[in-house]
Coordinates of C-alpha atoms and ligand atoms in Angstrom, one line a residue:
M1453 CA 0.0 0.0 0.0
E1454 CA 1.2 3.5 -0.8
K1455 CA 2.5 5.5 2.2
K1456 CA 0.2 8.2 3.5
I1457 CA 1.2 11.7 4.0
K1458 CA 1.5 12.8 7.6
V1459 CA -0.6 15.8 8.6
A1460 CA -1.1 18.0 11.7
V1461 CA -4.3 19.7 12.7
I1462 CA -3.8 22.9 14.7
G1463 CA -6.8 24.2 16.6
A1464 CA -8.2 20.6 16.6
T1465 CA -10.8 21.1 19.4
G1466 CA -12.9 23.9 17.9
A1467 CA -15.8 23.7 15.5
V1468 CA -13.7 23.6 12.4
G1469 CA -10.9 21.5 14.1
Q1470 CA -13.5 18.7 14.9
V1471 CA -14.5 18.5 11.2
F1472 CA -10.9 18.1 10.3
M1473 CA -10.5 15.3 12.9
W1474 CA -13.7 13.6 11.5
M1475 CA -12.6 13.9 7.8
L1476 CA -9.0 13.0 8.3
S1477 CA -9.6 10.1 10.6
D1478 CA -9.9 7.6 7.6
H1479 CA -8.6 9.7 4.7
P1480 CA -7.1 7.6 1.9
W1481 CA -4.0 9.9 1.4
F1482 CA -3.5 11.6 4.8
E1483 CA -2.6 10.3 8.2
L1484 CA -3.3 12.3 11.3
A1485 CA 0.1 12.5 13.1
Y1486 CA 0.0 15.5 15.3
L1487 CA -2.7 17.8 16.9
T1488 CA -2.7 20.9 19.0
A1489 CA -5.1 23.2 20.8
S1490 CA -4.6 26.0 23.3
S1491 CA -1.7 25.3 25.7
A1492 CA -4.0 24.4 28.7
R1493 CA -4.8 21.1 26.9
V1494 CA -1.3 19.8 26.2
G1495 CA -0.9 16.2 27.2
L1496 CA -4.8 15.5 27.4
K1497 CA -6.6 12.9 25.3
Y1498 CA -8.6 14.3 22.5
G1499 CA -11.7 12.4 23.3
A1500 CA -11.6 13.4 27.0
T1501 CA -11.0 17.1 26.6
T1502 CA -13.0 18.0 23.5
H1503 CA -16.6 19.2 23.8
W1504 CA -17.8 17.6 20.6
I1505 CA -20.4 19.7 18.9
I1506 CA -20.7 18.5 15.3
P1507 CA -23.6 16.2 14.3
V1508 CA -21.5 13.1 13.4
E1509 CA -19.9 10.7 15.8
M1510 CA -16.4 11.3 17.1
P1511 CA -14.3 8.6 15.2
L1512 CA -12.9 5.9 17.6
N1513 CA -9.4 6.2 16.3
V1514 CA -9.0 9.9 17.3
R1515 CA -10.3 9.6 20.9
N1516 CA -7.0 8.5 22.4
M1517 CA -4.8 10.8 20.4
E1518 CA -2.8 13.1 22.6
I1519 CA -2.9 16.9 22.3
K1520 CA 0.7 18.1 21.8
E1521 CA 2.4 21.4 22.2
F1522 CA 2.8 23.7 19.3
N1523 CA 6.5 22.9 18.5
F1524 CA 8.0 22.9 15.0
E1525 CA 10.8 20.4 15.9
A1526 CA 8.3 17.9 17.4
M1527 CA 6.1 18.2 14.4
K1528 CA 9.0 17.6 12.0
K1529 CA 10.1 14.6 14.1
A1530 CA 6.6 13.2 13.9
G1531 CA 7.0 13.3 10.0
V1532 CA 4.4 16.1 9.5
Q1533 CA 4.5 17.7 6.0
I1534 CA 1.0 19.3 5.7
V1535 CA -0.6 21.4 8.5
F1536 CA -4.3 22.1 8.6
S1537 CA -5.0 25.3 10.6
A1538 CA -8.3 26.0 12.4
L1539 CA -6.9 28.7 14.6
P1540 CA -8.5 32.0 15.4
A1541 CA -7.3 34.8 13.0
E1542 CA -5.3 36.6 15.5
V1543 CA -3.4 33.5 16.5
A1544 CA -3.0 32.4 12.9
R1545 CA -1.4 35.7 12.0
E1546 CA 1.6 34.9 14.1
A1547 CA 1.7 31.1 13.7
E1548 CA 1.1 30.6 10.0
P1549 CA 4.1 32.6 8.8
Q1550 CA 6.3 30.7 11.2
L1551 CA 5.0 27.3 10.0
R1552 CA 5.7 28.4 6.5
A1553 CA 9.2 29.6 7.4
N1554 CA 9.8 26.1 8.9
G1555 CA 9.0 24.4 5.6
F1556 CA 5.4 23.2 6.3
Y1557 CA 2.6 23.2 3.7
V1558 CA -0.1 25.1 5.5
F1559 CA -3.9 24.9 4.5
S1560 CA -5.7 27.4 6.6
N1561 CA -9.2 28.4 7.5
A1562 CA -8.2 31.7 9.1
A1563 CA -8.7 35.0 7.4
A1564 CA -5.2 36.3 8.6
M1565 CA -3.3 35.7 5.4
R1566 CA -6.1 35.6 2.9
Y1567 CA -5.4 39.1 1.4
D1568 CA -1.6 38.7 1.0
D1569 CA -0.9 39.0 -2.7
D1570 CA 1.1 35.8 -2.8
V1571 CA -1.4 33.7 -0.8
P1572 CA -4.2 32.0 -2.8
I1573 CA -7.7 31.8 -1.5
L1574 CA -8.4 28.5 -3.2
V1575 CA -11.8 27.1 -4.1
P1576 CA -10.3 24.6 -6.5
E1577 CA -13.4 24.1 -8.7
A1578 CA -13.4 27.9 -9.3
N1579 CA -9.7 29.0 -9.4
L1580 CA -7.3 26.1 -9.4
E1581 CA -4.8 28.1 -11.5
Q1582 CA -4.3 30.4 -8.4
L1583 CA -2.7 27.5 -6.6
S1584 CA 0.6 28.3 -8.4
L1585 CA 0.9 31.4 -6.2
I1586 CA 2.6 29.0 -3.7
E1587 CA 5.7 29.2 -6.0
K1588 CA 5.9 33.0 -5.3
Q1589 CA 6.1 32.1 -1.6
G1590 CA 9.1 29.9 -2.3
Y1591 CA 7.7 26.4 -3.0
P1592 CA 9.3 23.9 -3.7
N1593 CA 12.3 25.3 -1.9
G1594 CA 10.2 26.1 1.2
G1595 CA 6.8 26.0 2.8
F1596 CA 3.7 28.0 1.9
V1597 CA 0.2 29.0 3.1
V1598 CA -2.9 28.3 1.1
T1599 CA -6.2 29.7 2.6
N1600 CA -9.7 28.8 1.9
A1601 CA -12.5 31.4 1.7
N1602 CA -14.9 32.7 4.3
C1603 CA -17.7 30.2 4.4
V1604 CA -20.3 32.4 2.8
T1605 CA -17.9 33.3 0.0
T1606 CA -17.1 29.6 -0.7
G1607 CA -20.9 28.9 -1.3
L1608 CA -21.3 32.0 -3.4
T1609 CA -18.2 31.5 -5.6
M1610 CA -19.0 27.8 -6.1
T1611 CA -22.4 28.8 -7.6
L1612 CA -20.9 31.8 -9.5
A1613 CA -17.9 30.1 -11.1
P1614 CA -20.0 28.3 -13.8
L1615 CA -22.0 31.6 -14.5
R1616 CA -18.9 33.7 -15.1
K1617 CA -19.3 33.0 -18.8
F1618 CA -22.5 35.1 -18.9
G1619 CA -20.7 38.3 -17.6
I1620 CA -21.6 39.0 -14.0
K1621 CA -22.3 42.8 -13.6
D1622 CA -23.5 42.9 -10.1
I1623 CA -24.3 40.7 -7.2
T1624 CA -26.7 41.1 -4.3
V1625 CA -26.4 38.5 -1.5
N1626 CA -28.2 38.4 1.8
T1627 CA -27.4 35.6 4.2
Y1628 CA -29.0 33.5 6.9
Q1629 CA -25.9 32.2 8.8
S1630 CA -25.9 29.4 11.4
V1631 CA -24.4 29.8 14.9
S1632 CA -21.6 27.2 14.3
G1633 CA -20.1 29.9 12.0
A1634 CA -19.1 31.8 15.1
G1635 CA -17.1 28.8 16.5
Y1636 CA -17.5 27.4 20.0
P1637 CA -18.8 28.6 22.4
G1638 CA -19.6 31.5 20.0
L1639 CA -22.7 33.5 20.7
S1640 CA -24.6 33.7 24.1
S1641 CA -27.8 31.7 23.9
F1642 CA -29.5 34.8 25.4
D1643 CA -28.6 36.7 22.2
I1644 CA -29.6 34.1 19.6
T1645 CA -32.4 32.0 21.0
D1646 CA -35.7 32.8 19.3
N1647 CA -33.9 35.7 17.5
C1648 CA -31.9 36.9 14.5
I1649 CA -29.0 39.3 14.6
P1650 CA -28.5 41.5 11.5
F1651 CA -24.8 42.1 12.0
I1652 CA -21.7 39.8 11.8
K1653 CA -18.5 41.7 12.3
G1654 CA -16.3 42.0 9.1
E1655 CA -18.4 39.4 7.2
E1656 CA -19.7 41.7 4.5
D1657 CA -16.3 43.2 3.7
K1658 CA -14.8 39.7 3.5
I1659 CA -17.5 38.5 1.0
E1660 CA -16.8 41.4 -1.4
K1661 CA -13.0 41.2 -1.2
E1662 CA -12.8 37.4 -1.4
A1663 CA -15.3 36.8 -4.2
K1664 CA -13.4 39.3 -6.4
K1665 CA -10.1 37.8 -5.7
I1666 CA -11.3 34.1 -6.2
L1667 CA -13.2 34.8 -9.4
S1668 CA -10.9 37.4 -10.8
I1669 CA -13.9 39.6 -11.7
N1670 CA -14.9 43.0 -10.4
P1671 CA -18.6 43.3 -10.1
E1672 CA -20.5 45.6 -7.6
I1673 CA -21.5 43.5 -4.6
Y1674 CA -24.3 44.4 -2.2
T1675 CA -24.6 42.3 0.9
Y1676 CA -26.2 42.0 4.3
T1677 CA -25.3 39.2 6.7
V1678 CA -27.6 37.9 9.4
R1679 CA -27.1 35.3 12.1
V1680 CA -30.1 32.9 12.7
P1681 CA -30.8 30.3 15.3
V1682 CA -29.6 27.3 13.3
M1683 CA -26.7 24.9 14.3
V1684 CA -25.0 24.2 10.9
G1685 CA -25.6 25.5 7.3
H1686 CA -25.7 29.0 5.8
L1687 CA -28.4 30.0 3.4
E1688 CA -27.8 32.8 0.9
A1689 CA -30.4 34.7 -1.2
V1690 CA -28.6 35.8 -4.3
W1691 CA -29.6 38.1 -7.2
L1692 CA -27.3 38.6 -10.2
D1693 CA -27.3 41.1 -13.2
F1694 CA -25.5 39.8 -16.3
E1695 CA -24.1 41.3 -19.4
K1696 CA -25.8 38.6 -21.5
N1697 CA -29.4 37.6 -21.6
V1698 CA -29.7 34.7 -19.3
E1699 CA -32.7 32.4 -18.7
V1700 CA -33.4 30.2 -15.7
E1701 CA -32.7 27.1 -17.7
D1702 CA -29.2 28.5 -18.6
V1703 CA -28.3 28.8 -15.0
I1704 CA -29.6 25.3 -14.0
N1705 CA -27.7 23.8 -17.0
A1706 CA -24.5 25.6 -16.1
W1707 CA -24.6 24.0 -12.6
A1708 CA -25.4 20.7 -14.0
D1709 CA -22.3 21.0 -16.3
F1710 CA -20.0 22.1 -13.5
K1711 CA -18.1 18.9 -12.9
R1712 CA -15.9 17.8 -10.1
I1713 CA -12.1 17.8 -10.2
P1714 CA -11.5 14.2 -11.1
G1715 CA -9.4 12.0 -8.7
L1716 CA -9.9 14.1 -5.5
P1717 CA -11.4 12.0 -2.8
S1718 CA -13.2 14.9 -1.1
S1719 CA -14.8 16.2 -4.3
P1720 CA -18.5 15.3 -4.8
E1721 CA -19.6 14.0 -8.1
L1722 CA -21.8 17.1 -8.6
P1723 CA -20.3 20.0 -6.6
V1724 CA -23.3 22.3 -7.2
A1725 CA -26.7 20.5 -7.0
Y1726 CA -30.0 22.1 -7.9
G1727 CA -33.3 21.0 -6.5
A1728 CA -36.6 22.0 -8.0
D1729 CA -38.8 21.6 -4.9
P1730 CA -39.9 25.1 -4.0
T1731 CA -39.0 24.6 -0.4
F1732 CA -35.3 23.6 -1.2
P1733 CA -32.6 24.1 0.1
Q1734 CA -32.8 24.1 3.9
P1735 CA -30.1 24.0 6.5
K1736 CA -31.3 20.6 7.6
Y1737 CA -29.7 19.2 4.5
A1738 CA -26.3 20.6 5.3
F1739 CA -24.8 17.1 5.8
W1740 CA -26.4 15.6 2.7
G1741 CA -24.2 14.4 -0.2
S1742 CA -21.1 12.4 -0.6
P1743 CA -18.6 13.2 1.0
K1744 CA -21.1 14.5 3.6
G1745 CA -21.3 18.3 3.7
M1746 CA -19.2 18.9 0.5
V1747 CA -22.1 19.7 -1.9
V1748 CA -23.5 23.3 -2.3
Y1749 CA -27.2 23.0 -2.9
T1750 CA -29.3 25.5 -4.9
G1751 CA -32.9 26.1 -5.5
R1752 CA -35.7 28.7 -6.1
V1753 CA -34.1 30.0 -9.4
R1754 CA -36.2 32.7 -11.0
K1755 CA -35.9 35.7 -13.4
K1756 CA -37.3 39.2 -13.0
N1757 CA -36.4 42.2 -15.1
N1758 CA -33.4 40.4 -16.6
R1759 CA -32.0 39.5 -13.1
I1760 CA -31.6 35.9 -12.0
G1761 CA -32.2 35.1 -8.3
Y1762 CA -31.6 31.9 -6.4
I1763 CA -31.1 30.5 -2.9
L1764 CA -28.0 28.4 -2.0
L1765 CA -27.0 26.3 1.0
V1766 CA -23.4 25.8 2.1
N1767 CA -22.2 23.6 5.0
N1768 CA -20.1 26.3 6.7
I1769 CA -18.0 23.9 8.8
V1770 CA -17.4 21.3 6.0
K1771 CA -17.4 22.7 2.5
G1772 CA -17.1 26.3 3.9
A1773 CA -14.2 25.4 6.2
A1774 CA -12.4 22.1 7.0
G1775 CA -13.6 20.1 4.0
G1776 CA -12.6 23.0 1.8
S1777 CA -9.1 22.9 3.2
V1778 CA -8.8 19.1 2.8
L1779 CA -9.9 19.5 -0.8
N1780 CA -7.3 22.2 -1.4
A1781 CA -4.6 19.9 0.0
E1782 CA -5.7 17.1 -2.3
A1783 CA -5.6 19.4 -5.2
F1784 CA -2.0 20.4 -4.3
V1785 CA -0.9 16.8 -3.8
T1786 CA -2.3 16.0 -7.2
K1787 CA -1.0 19.0 -9.1
Y1788 CA 2.5 18.9 -7.6
G1789 CA 2.9 15.2 -7.3
L1790 CA 3.8 15.1 -3.6
R1791 CA 2.7 11.5 -3.3
Ligands
NAP2607 N1 -16.9 28.0 12.1 C1 -17.0 28.3 10.8 O1 -18.0 28.0 10.2 C2 -15.8 28.8 10.1 C3 -15.9 28.8 8.7 C4 -14.7 29.3 7.9 C5 -13.6 29.7 8.6 N2 -13.6 29.7 10.0 C6 -12.3 30.1 10.6 O2 -11.7 28.9 11.1 C7 -10.9 29.2 12.3 C8 -11.4 28.3 13.4 O3 -12.8 28.6 13.6 P1 -13.7 27.8 14.7 O4 -15.1 28.2 14.4 O5 -13.3 26.4 14.8 O6 -13.1 28.4 16.1 P2 -13.2 27.9 17.6 O7 -14.3 26.9 17.7 O8 -13.1 29.1 18.5 O9 -11.9 27.0 17.7 C9 -10.5 27.6 17.8 C10 -9.4 26.5 18.0 O10 -8.2 27.2 18.2 C11 -7.6 26.9 19.4 N3 -7.0 28.1 20.0 C12 -7.6 29.2 20.4 N4 -6.7 30.0 21.0 C13 -5.5 29.5 20.8 C14 -4.1 29.8 21.0 N5 -3.8 31.1 21.6 N6 -3.1 29.0 20.8 C15 -3.3 27.8 20.2 N7 -4.6 27.4 19.9 C16 -5.7 28.1 20.2 C17 -8.8 26.4 20.3 O11 -8.3 25.6 21.3 P3 -9.0 25.4 22.7 O12 -10.3 24.6 22.4 O13 -8.1 24.6 23.5 O14 -9.3 26.7 23.2 C18 -9.6 25.7 19.2 O15 -9.0 24.3 19.0 C19 -11.2 30.7 12.5 O16 -10.1 31.4 12.0 C20 -12.5 31.0 11.8 O17 -12.6 32.3 11.5 C21 -14.6 29.2 10.7

């Protein structure tokens, strides 16, 4: 059997870290070799110290793994090549450049380095060519950082990539975002129970900046982001204005023709799946698909005054976070032949 590539998860106990642990526990190419959290947990067993919040079972083989200190030499000694980061942005801002300088290949969920010119925000189905920015960071002679987009932007760009050919002039996107998007413990139950909060700090700016960088287009983007009392899964209501005349069927067909990247284990057969039922999609389908949580679902497509509208659902902790990073690492391994 081919040898697996050893990987570390840093920030393994948080909402995104837990999805990494779940997805990497039996990955065909990657082997979990090292994990970290905040320093208070060093030496503890993952299963005993982690407050598991994601709606899939904690894999048996990760329960006894020990949380280690954040130490480059120890990580190298453990044979780690790839590091998956689920750190808060302020911690990542310091840690990720150091990991890169120590030769690690970092796939990060944090926003800290997303806007650096030589760091790609990779959504491989939409902008695989931007992966070559790692060469500007020094690869193959050194390490690099590849980020994935903010969770809302991931869902949005997945649905927009196959529509770029129609000339996207402007985008209106209003979101209904689940509480897991704020990490754990996240919001106070006093604030979110039986309530919606029409403000998520920094989110609207991130969507505008990241969508333009990923898709290499420059449309006007109008957005509001709202937190809603849902555990996992962000809905987005999107309206688009195009340069060309576009019909509802053109949009549905473009998504149907948008194929997976062949050979990547975490890429679903149909990455953007449309459903005609007028009540589709809903956050309760966030873990549908295969691999679970990696499909972006769309529905309610309609046309008014030459604008096309639709609703999308993205699993914010899987496709919009850890799963996106795992897919990015698979794309890197395939393109650069690490295996
Ligand atoms: N949640 C989402 O839907 C989502 C989507 C896309 C991107 N992101 C981004 O992904 C990252 C992780 O998000 P999350 O929601 O998983 O956050 P979280 O639940 O707050 O988890 C943060 C993780 O980082 C660890 N950590 C915190 N401070 C640390 C420190 N000073 N040193 C070392 N480790 C530290 C925590 O360890 P302890 O448990 O020991 O404190 C925990 O494992 C963030 O940058 C976030 O913006 C999140």
